[in-house]
Coordinates of C-alpha atoms and ligand atoms in Angstrom, one line a residue:
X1 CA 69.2 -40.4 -35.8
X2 CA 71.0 -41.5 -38.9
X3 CA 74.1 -43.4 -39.1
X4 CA 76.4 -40.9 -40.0
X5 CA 75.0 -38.3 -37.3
X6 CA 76.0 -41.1 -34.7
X7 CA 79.4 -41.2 -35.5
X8 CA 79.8 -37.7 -36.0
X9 CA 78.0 -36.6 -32.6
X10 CA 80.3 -40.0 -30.8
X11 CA 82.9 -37.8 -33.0
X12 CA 82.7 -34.8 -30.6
X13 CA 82.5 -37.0 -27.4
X14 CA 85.4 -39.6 -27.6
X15 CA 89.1 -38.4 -28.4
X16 CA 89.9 -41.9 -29.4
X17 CA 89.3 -43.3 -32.8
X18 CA 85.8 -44.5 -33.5
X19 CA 86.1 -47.6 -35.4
X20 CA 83.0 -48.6 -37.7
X21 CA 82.7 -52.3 -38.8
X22 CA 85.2 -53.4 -36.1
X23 CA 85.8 -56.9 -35.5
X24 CA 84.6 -57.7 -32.2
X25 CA 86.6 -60.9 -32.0
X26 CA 90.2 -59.6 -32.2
X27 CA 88.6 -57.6 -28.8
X28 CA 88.0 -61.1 -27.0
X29 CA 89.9 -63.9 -25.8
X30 CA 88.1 -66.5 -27.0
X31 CA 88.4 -64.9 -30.9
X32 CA 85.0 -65.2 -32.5
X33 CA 82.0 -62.6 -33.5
X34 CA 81.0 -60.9 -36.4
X35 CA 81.3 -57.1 -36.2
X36 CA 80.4 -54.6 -34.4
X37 CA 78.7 -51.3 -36.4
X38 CA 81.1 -49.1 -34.4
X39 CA 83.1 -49.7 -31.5
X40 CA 84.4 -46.5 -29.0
X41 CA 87.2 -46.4 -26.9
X42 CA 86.5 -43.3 -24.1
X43 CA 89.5 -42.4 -22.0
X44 CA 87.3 -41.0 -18.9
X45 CA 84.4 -41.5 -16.9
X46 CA 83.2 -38.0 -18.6
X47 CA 83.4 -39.6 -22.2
X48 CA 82.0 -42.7 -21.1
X49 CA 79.0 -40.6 -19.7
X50 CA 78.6 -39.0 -22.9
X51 CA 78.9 -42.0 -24.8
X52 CA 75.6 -43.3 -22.4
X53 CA 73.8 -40.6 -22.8
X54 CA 73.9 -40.5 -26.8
X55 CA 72.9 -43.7 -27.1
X56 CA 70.3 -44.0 -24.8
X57 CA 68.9 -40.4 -26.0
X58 CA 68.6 -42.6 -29.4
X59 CA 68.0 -45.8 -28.5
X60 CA 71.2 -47.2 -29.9
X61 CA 71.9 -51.0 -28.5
X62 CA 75.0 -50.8 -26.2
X63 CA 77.5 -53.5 -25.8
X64 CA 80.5 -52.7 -22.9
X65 CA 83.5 -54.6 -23.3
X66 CA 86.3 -54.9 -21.1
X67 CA 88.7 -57.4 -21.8
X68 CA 86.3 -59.9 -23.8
X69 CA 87.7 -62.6 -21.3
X70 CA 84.0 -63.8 -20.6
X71 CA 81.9 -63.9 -23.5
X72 CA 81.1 -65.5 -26.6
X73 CA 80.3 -63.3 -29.5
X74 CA 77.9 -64.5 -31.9
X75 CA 79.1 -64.7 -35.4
X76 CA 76.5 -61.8 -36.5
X77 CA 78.6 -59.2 -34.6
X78 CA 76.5 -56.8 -32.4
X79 CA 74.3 -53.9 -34.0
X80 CA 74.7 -50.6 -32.5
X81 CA 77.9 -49.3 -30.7
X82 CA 80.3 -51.7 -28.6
X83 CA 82.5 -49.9 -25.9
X84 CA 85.3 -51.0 -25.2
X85 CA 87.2 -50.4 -22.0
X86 CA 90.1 -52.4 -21.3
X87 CA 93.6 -50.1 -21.1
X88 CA 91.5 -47.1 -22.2
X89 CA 89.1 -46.3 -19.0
X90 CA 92.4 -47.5 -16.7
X91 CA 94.1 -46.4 -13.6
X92 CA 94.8 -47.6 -10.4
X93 CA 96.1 -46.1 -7.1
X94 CA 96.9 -46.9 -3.7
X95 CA 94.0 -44.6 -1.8
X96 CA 95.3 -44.9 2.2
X97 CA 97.1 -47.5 4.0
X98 CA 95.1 -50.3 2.7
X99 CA 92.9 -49.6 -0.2
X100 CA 93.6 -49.9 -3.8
X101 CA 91.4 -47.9 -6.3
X102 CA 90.9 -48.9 -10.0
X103 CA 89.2 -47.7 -12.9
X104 CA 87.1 -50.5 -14.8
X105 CA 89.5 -50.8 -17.8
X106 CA 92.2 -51.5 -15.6
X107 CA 93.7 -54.9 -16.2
X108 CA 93.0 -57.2 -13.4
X109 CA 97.0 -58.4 -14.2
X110 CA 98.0 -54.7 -13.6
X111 CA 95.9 -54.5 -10.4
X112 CA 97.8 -57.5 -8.9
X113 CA 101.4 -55.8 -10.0
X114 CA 100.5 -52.6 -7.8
X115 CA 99.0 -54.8 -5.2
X116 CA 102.1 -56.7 -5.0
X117 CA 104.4 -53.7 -5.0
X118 CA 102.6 -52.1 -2.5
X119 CA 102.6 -55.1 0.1
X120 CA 99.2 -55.6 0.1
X121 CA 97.3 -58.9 0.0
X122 CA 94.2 -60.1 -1.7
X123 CA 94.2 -59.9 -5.0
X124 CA 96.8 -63.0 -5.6
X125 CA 94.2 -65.5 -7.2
X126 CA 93.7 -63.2 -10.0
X127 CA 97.1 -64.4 -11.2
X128 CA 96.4 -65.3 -15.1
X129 CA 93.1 -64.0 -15.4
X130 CA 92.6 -61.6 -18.3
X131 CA 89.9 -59.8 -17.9
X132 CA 89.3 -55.9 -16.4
X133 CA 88.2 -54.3 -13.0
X134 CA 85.1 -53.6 -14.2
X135 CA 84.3 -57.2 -16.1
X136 CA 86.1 -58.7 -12.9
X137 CA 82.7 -56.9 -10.9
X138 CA 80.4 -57.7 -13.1
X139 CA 81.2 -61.7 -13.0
X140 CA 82.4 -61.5 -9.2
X141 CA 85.9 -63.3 -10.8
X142 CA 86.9 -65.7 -8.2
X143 CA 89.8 -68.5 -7.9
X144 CA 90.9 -70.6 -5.4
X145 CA 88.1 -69.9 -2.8
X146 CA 88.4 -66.1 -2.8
X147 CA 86.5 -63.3 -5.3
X148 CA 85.8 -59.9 -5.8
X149 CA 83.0 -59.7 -3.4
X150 CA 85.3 -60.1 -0.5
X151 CA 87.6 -57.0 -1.3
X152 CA 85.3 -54.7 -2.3
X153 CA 84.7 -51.7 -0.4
X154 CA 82.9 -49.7 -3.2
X155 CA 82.1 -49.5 -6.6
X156 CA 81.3 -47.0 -8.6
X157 CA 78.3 -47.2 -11.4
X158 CA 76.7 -44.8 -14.0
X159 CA 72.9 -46.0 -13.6
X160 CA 70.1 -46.0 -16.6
X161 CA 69.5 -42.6 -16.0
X162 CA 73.2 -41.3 -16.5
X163 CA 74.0 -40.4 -12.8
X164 CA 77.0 -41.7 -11.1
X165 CA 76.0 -43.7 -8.2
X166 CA 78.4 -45.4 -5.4
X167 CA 77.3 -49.3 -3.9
X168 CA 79.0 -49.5 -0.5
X169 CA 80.2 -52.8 1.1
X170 CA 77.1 -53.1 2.7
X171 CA 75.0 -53.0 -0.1
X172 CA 76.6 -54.9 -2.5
X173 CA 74.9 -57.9 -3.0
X174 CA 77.1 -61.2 -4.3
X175 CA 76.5 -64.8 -5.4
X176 CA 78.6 -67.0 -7.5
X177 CA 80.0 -65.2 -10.5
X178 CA 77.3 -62.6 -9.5
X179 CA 77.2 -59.4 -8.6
X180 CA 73.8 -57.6 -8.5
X181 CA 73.9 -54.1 -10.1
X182 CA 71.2 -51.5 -10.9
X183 CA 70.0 -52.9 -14.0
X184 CA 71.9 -51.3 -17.3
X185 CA 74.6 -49.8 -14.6
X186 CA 78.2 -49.5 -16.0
X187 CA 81.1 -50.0 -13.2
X188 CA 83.2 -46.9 -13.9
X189 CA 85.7 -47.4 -10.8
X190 CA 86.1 -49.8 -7.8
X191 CA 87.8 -50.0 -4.6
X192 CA 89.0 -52.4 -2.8
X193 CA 90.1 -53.4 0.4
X194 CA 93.3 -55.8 0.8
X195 CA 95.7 -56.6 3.6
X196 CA 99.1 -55.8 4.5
X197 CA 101.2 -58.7 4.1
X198 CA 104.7 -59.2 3.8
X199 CA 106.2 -59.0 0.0
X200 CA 107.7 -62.5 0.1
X201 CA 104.3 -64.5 1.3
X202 CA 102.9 -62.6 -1.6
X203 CA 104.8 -63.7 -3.8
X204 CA 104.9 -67.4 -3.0
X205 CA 101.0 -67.7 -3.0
X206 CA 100.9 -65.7 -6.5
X207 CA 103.7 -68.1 -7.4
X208 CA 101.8 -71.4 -6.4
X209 CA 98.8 -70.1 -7.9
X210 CA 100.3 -69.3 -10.8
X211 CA 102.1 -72.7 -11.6
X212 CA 98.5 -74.1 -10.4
X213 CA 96.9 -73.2 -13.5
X214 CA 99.2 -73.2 -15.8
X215 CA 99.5 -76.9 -14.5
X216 CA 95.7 -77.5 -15.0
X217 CA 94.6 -75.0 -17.6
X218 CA 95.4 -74.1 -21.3
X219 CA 96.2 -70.9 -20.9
X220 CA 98.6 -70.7 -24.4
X221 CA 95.4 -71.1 -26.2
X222 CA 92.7 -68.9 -27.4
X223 CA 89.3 -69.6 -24.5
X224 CA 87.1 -67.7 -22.6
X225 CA 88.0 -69.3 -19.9
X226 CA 85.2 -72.0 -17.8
X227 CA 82.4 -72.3 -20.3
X228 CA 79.7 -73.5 -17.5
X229 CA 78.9 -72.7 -14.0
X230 CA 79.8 -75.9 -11.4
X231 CA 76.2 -76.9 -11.0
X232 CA 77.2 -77.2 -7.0
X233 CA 80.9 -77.2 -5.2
X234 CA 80.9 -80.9 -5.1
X235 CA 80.1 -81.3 -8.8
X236 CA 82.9 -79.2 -11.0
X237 CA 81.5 -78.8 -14.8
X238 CA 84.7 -80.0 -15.7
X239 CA 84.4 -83.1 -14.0
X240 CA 81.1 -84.5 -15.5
X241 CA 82.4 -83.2 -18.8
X242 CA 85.7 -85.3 -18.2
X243 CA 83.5 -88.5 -17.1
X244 CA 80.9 -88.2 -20.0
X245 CA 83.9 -88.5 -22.1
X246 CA 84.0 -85.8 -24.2
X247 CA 88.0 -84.2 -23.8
X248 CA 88.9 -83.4 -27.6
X249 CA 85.6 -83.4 -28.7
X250 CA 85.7 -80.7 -31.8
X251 CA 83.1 -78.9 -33.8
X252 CA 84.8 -77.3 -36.8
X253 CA 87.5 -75.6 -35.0
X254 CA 86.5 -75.4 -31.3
X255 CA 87.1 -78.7 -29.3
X256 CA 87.0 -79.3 -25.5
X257 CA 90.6 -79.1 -23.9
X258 CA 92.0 -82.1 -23.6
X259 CA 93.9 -80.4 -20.6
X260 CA 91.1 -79.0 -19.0
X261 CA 87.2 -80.3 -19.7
X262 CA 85.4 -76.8 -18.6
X263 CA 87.9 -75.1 -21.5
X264 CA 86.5 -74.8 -25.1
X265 CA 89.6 -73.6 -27.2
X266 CA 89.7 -72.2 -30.1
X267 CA 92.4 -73.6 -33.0
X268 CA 92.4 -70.7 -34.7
X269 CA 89.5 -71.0 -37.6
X270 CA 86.4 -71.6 -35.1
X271 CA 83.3 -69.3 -35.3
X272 CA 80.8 -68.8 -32.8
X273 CA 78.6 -71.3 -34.4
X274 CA 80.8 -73.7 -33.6
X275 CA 81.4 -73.2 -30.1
X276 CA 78.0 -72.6 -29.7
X277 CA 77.0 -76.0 -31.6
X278 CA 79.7 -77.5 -28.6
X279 CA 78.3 -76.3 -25.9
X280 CA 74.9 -77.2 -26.3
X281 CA 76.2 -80.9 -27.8
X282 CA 78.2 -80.9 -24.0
X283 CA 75.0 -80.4 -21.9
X284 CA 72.8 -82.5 -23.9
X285 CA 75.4 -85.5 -23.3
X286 CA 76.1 -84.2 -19.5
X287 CA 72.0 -84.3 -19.2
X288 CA 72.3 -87.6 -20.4
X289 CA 75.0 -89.8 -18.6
X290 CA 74.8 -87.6 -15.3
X291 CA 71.4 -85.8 -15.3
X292 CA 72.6 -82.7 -14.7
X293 CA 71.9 -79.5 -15.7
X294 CA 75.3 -77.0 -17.2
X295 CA 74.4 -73.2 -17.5
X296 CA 77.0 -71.0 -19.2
X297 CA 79.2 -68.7 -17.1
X298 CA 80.1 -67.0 -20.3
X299 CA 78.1 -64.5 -21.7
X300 CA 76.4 -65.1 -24.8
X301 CA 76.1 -61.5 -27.0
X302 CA 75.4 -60.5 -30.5
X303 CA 73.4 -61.3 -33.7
X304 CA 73.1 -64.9 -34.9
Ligands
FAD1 C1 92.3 -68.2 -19.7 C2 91.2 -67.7 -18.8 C3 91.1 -68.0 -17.5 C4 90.0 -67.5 -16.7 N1 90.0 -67.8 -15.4 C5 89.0 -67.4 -14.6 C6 88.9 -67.7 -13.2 O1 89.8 -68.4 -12.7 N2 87.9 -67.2 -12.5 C7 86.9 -66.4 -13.1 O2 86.0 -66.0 -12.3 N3 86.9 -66.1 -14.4 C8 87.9 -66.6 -15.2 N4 88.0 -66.3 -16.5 C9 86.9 -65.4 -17.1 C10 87.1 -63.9 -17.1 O3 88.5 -63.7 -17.3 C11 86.6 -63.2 -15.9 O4 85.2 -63.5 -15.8 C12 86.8 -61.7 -16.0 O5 86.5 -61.1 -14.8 C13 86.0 -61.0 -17.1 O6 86.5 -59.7 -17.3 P1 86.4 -59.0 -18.7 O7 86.9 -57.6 -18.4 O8 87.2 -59.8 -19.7 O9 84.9 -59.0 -19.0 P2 84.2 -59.1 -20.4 O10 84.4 -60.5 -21.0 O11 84.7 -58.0 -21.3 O12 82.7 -58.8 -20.0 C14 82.0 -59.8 -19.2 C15 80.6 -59.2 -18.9 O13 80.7 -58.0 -18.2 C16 80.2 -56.9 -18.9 N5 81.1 -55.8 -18.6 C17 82.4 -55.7 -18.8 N6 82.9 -54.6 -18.3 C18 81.8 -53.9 -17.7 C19 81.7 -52.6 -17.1 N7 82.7 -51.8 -16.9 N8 80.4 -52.3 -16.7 C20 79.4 -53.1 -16.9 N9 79.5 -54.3 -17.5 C21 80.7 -54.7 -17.9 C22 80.1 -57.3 -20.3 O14 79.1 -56.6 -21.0 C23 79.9 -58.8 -20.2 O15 78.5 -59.0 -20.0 C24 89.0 -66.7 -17.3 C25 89.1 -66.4 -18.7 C26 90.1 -66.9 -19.4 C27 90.2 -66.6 -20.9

């Protein structure tokens, strides 16, 4: 299908704009990445499984974004369509006594606000985190010794074939950052199971978590947040970084945090190639003085 039938037929599907050529890095937190050819903004579940089905009817590369809080776009942008999720595929509700369901583009901080108005505990070491429901799945976002994986009773997918499918606690399968999905699956909702709790210890362990990071972590300043994995519990990425020495180190405009050694921030002119160029420079010198292996937790997407 040619170009301009794409947009027309993603034309009849999405009542949002359809942006062509969009920047992909003014969708992200960290701020770099080429373009995206188009980039969709569905308001349902229905328009999102339209906009599946079209492009997989076509073979049209997908990206799905949610709040670009976990990835590093590559300065070639991303060739086919990006969707992006965050505020438009949003929602959340209070669905019985105890349960909180949330569409994927809900913001993780508006999920904590209902949570907190609603007396239910859980959710409190999201405080700070940007990021979406459904991105907040994908990586199994965790903090302070809790994630995802503990609250969730279900979540919701559209599978590679286009049909709605539901993962029960049971089933769902959790590591680290991880949660295993049906491969190609896109979380449309989740639900998740918190605790009743009274308002004011709430609100104290949101407010020590809170004053936590903002303690420890430059949150004023443009990141995706931790750049590696901790290769083990006892080993934090940011603490071989730290000891190897390399706070401030800057490629063009990306440079380790000087607050935080996990953090690569971004001054305001970096491109992907430099933050790529840093982290590979960071595990080559970890490697060297410690012998240890760092593996991204961000997400690496796009054309060089
Ligand atoms: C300042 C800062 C602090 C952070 N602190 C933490 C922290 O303490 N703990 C932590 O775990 N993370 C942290 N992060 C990382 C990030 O916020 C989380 O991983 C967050 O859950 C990612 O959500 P997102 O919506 O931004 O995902 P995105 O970055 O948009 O996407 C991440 C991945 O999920 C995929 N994806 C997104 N939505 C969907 C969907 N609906 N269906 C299928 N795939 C989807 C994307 O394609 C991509 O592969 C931090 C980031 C920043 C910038």
């Amino acid at each position: 299908m040619r170009k301009k039938e794409i947009e027309r037929r993603l034309g009849e599907i999405v009542r949002g704009r359809i942006a062509a050529d969009e920047p992909i890095a003014s969708h992200t937190t960290l701020g770099v990445g080429g373009p995206a050819d188009w980039m969709v903004f569905p308001r349902s579940a229905e328009e999102l499984r339209g906009v599946l089905r079209l492009l997989a009817e076509n073979d049209v590369p997908r990206l799905v974004l949610g709040g670009g809080s976990d990835v590093v776009v590559r300065d070639g942008g991303f060739r086919g369509v990006c969707i992006a999720l965050a505020r438009n595929l949003s929602g959340a509700t209070i669905a019985g006594d105890r349960t909180i369901e949330a569409m994927a583009g809900e913001t993780l901080a508006s999920l904590l606000r209902l949570s907190r108005e609603a007396s239910l505990s859980g959710l409190e070491f999201t405080v700070t985190i940007p990021g979406t429901v459904g991105g907040g799945v994908v990586t199994n976002v965790g903090a302070f010794g809790s994630s995802f994986a503990d609250l969730l009773e279900a979540i919701v997918v559209i599978d590679a074939s286009g049909r709605e499918r539901t993962i029960e606690r049971g089933t769902i399968r959790a590591a680290y950052r991880r949660i295993d999905l049906p491969e190609e699956a896109v979380v449309v909702r989740a639900r998740f199971r918190l605790e009743p709790q009274a308002r004011d210890r709430i609100e104290e362990a949101v407010g020590r978590n809170r004053e936590h990071r903002l303690r420890t972590q430059p949150l004023g300043e443009a990141s995706a947040g931790c750049i590696f994995k901790n290769p083990s519990p006892a080993e934090p990425a940011g603490r071989l970084i730290d000891q190897a020495g390399l706070k401030g180190l800057r490629f063009g405009g990306a440079s380790i945090s000087v607050l935080h050694a996990n953090y690569i921030v971004n001054d305001g002119t970096a491109t992907a190639r430099d933050v790529l160029a840093l982290i590979e420079e960071v595990r080559r010198r970890v490697r060297e003085t410690h012998g240890a292996v760092l593996e991204p937790e961000v997400r690496i997407v796009g054309e060089e």
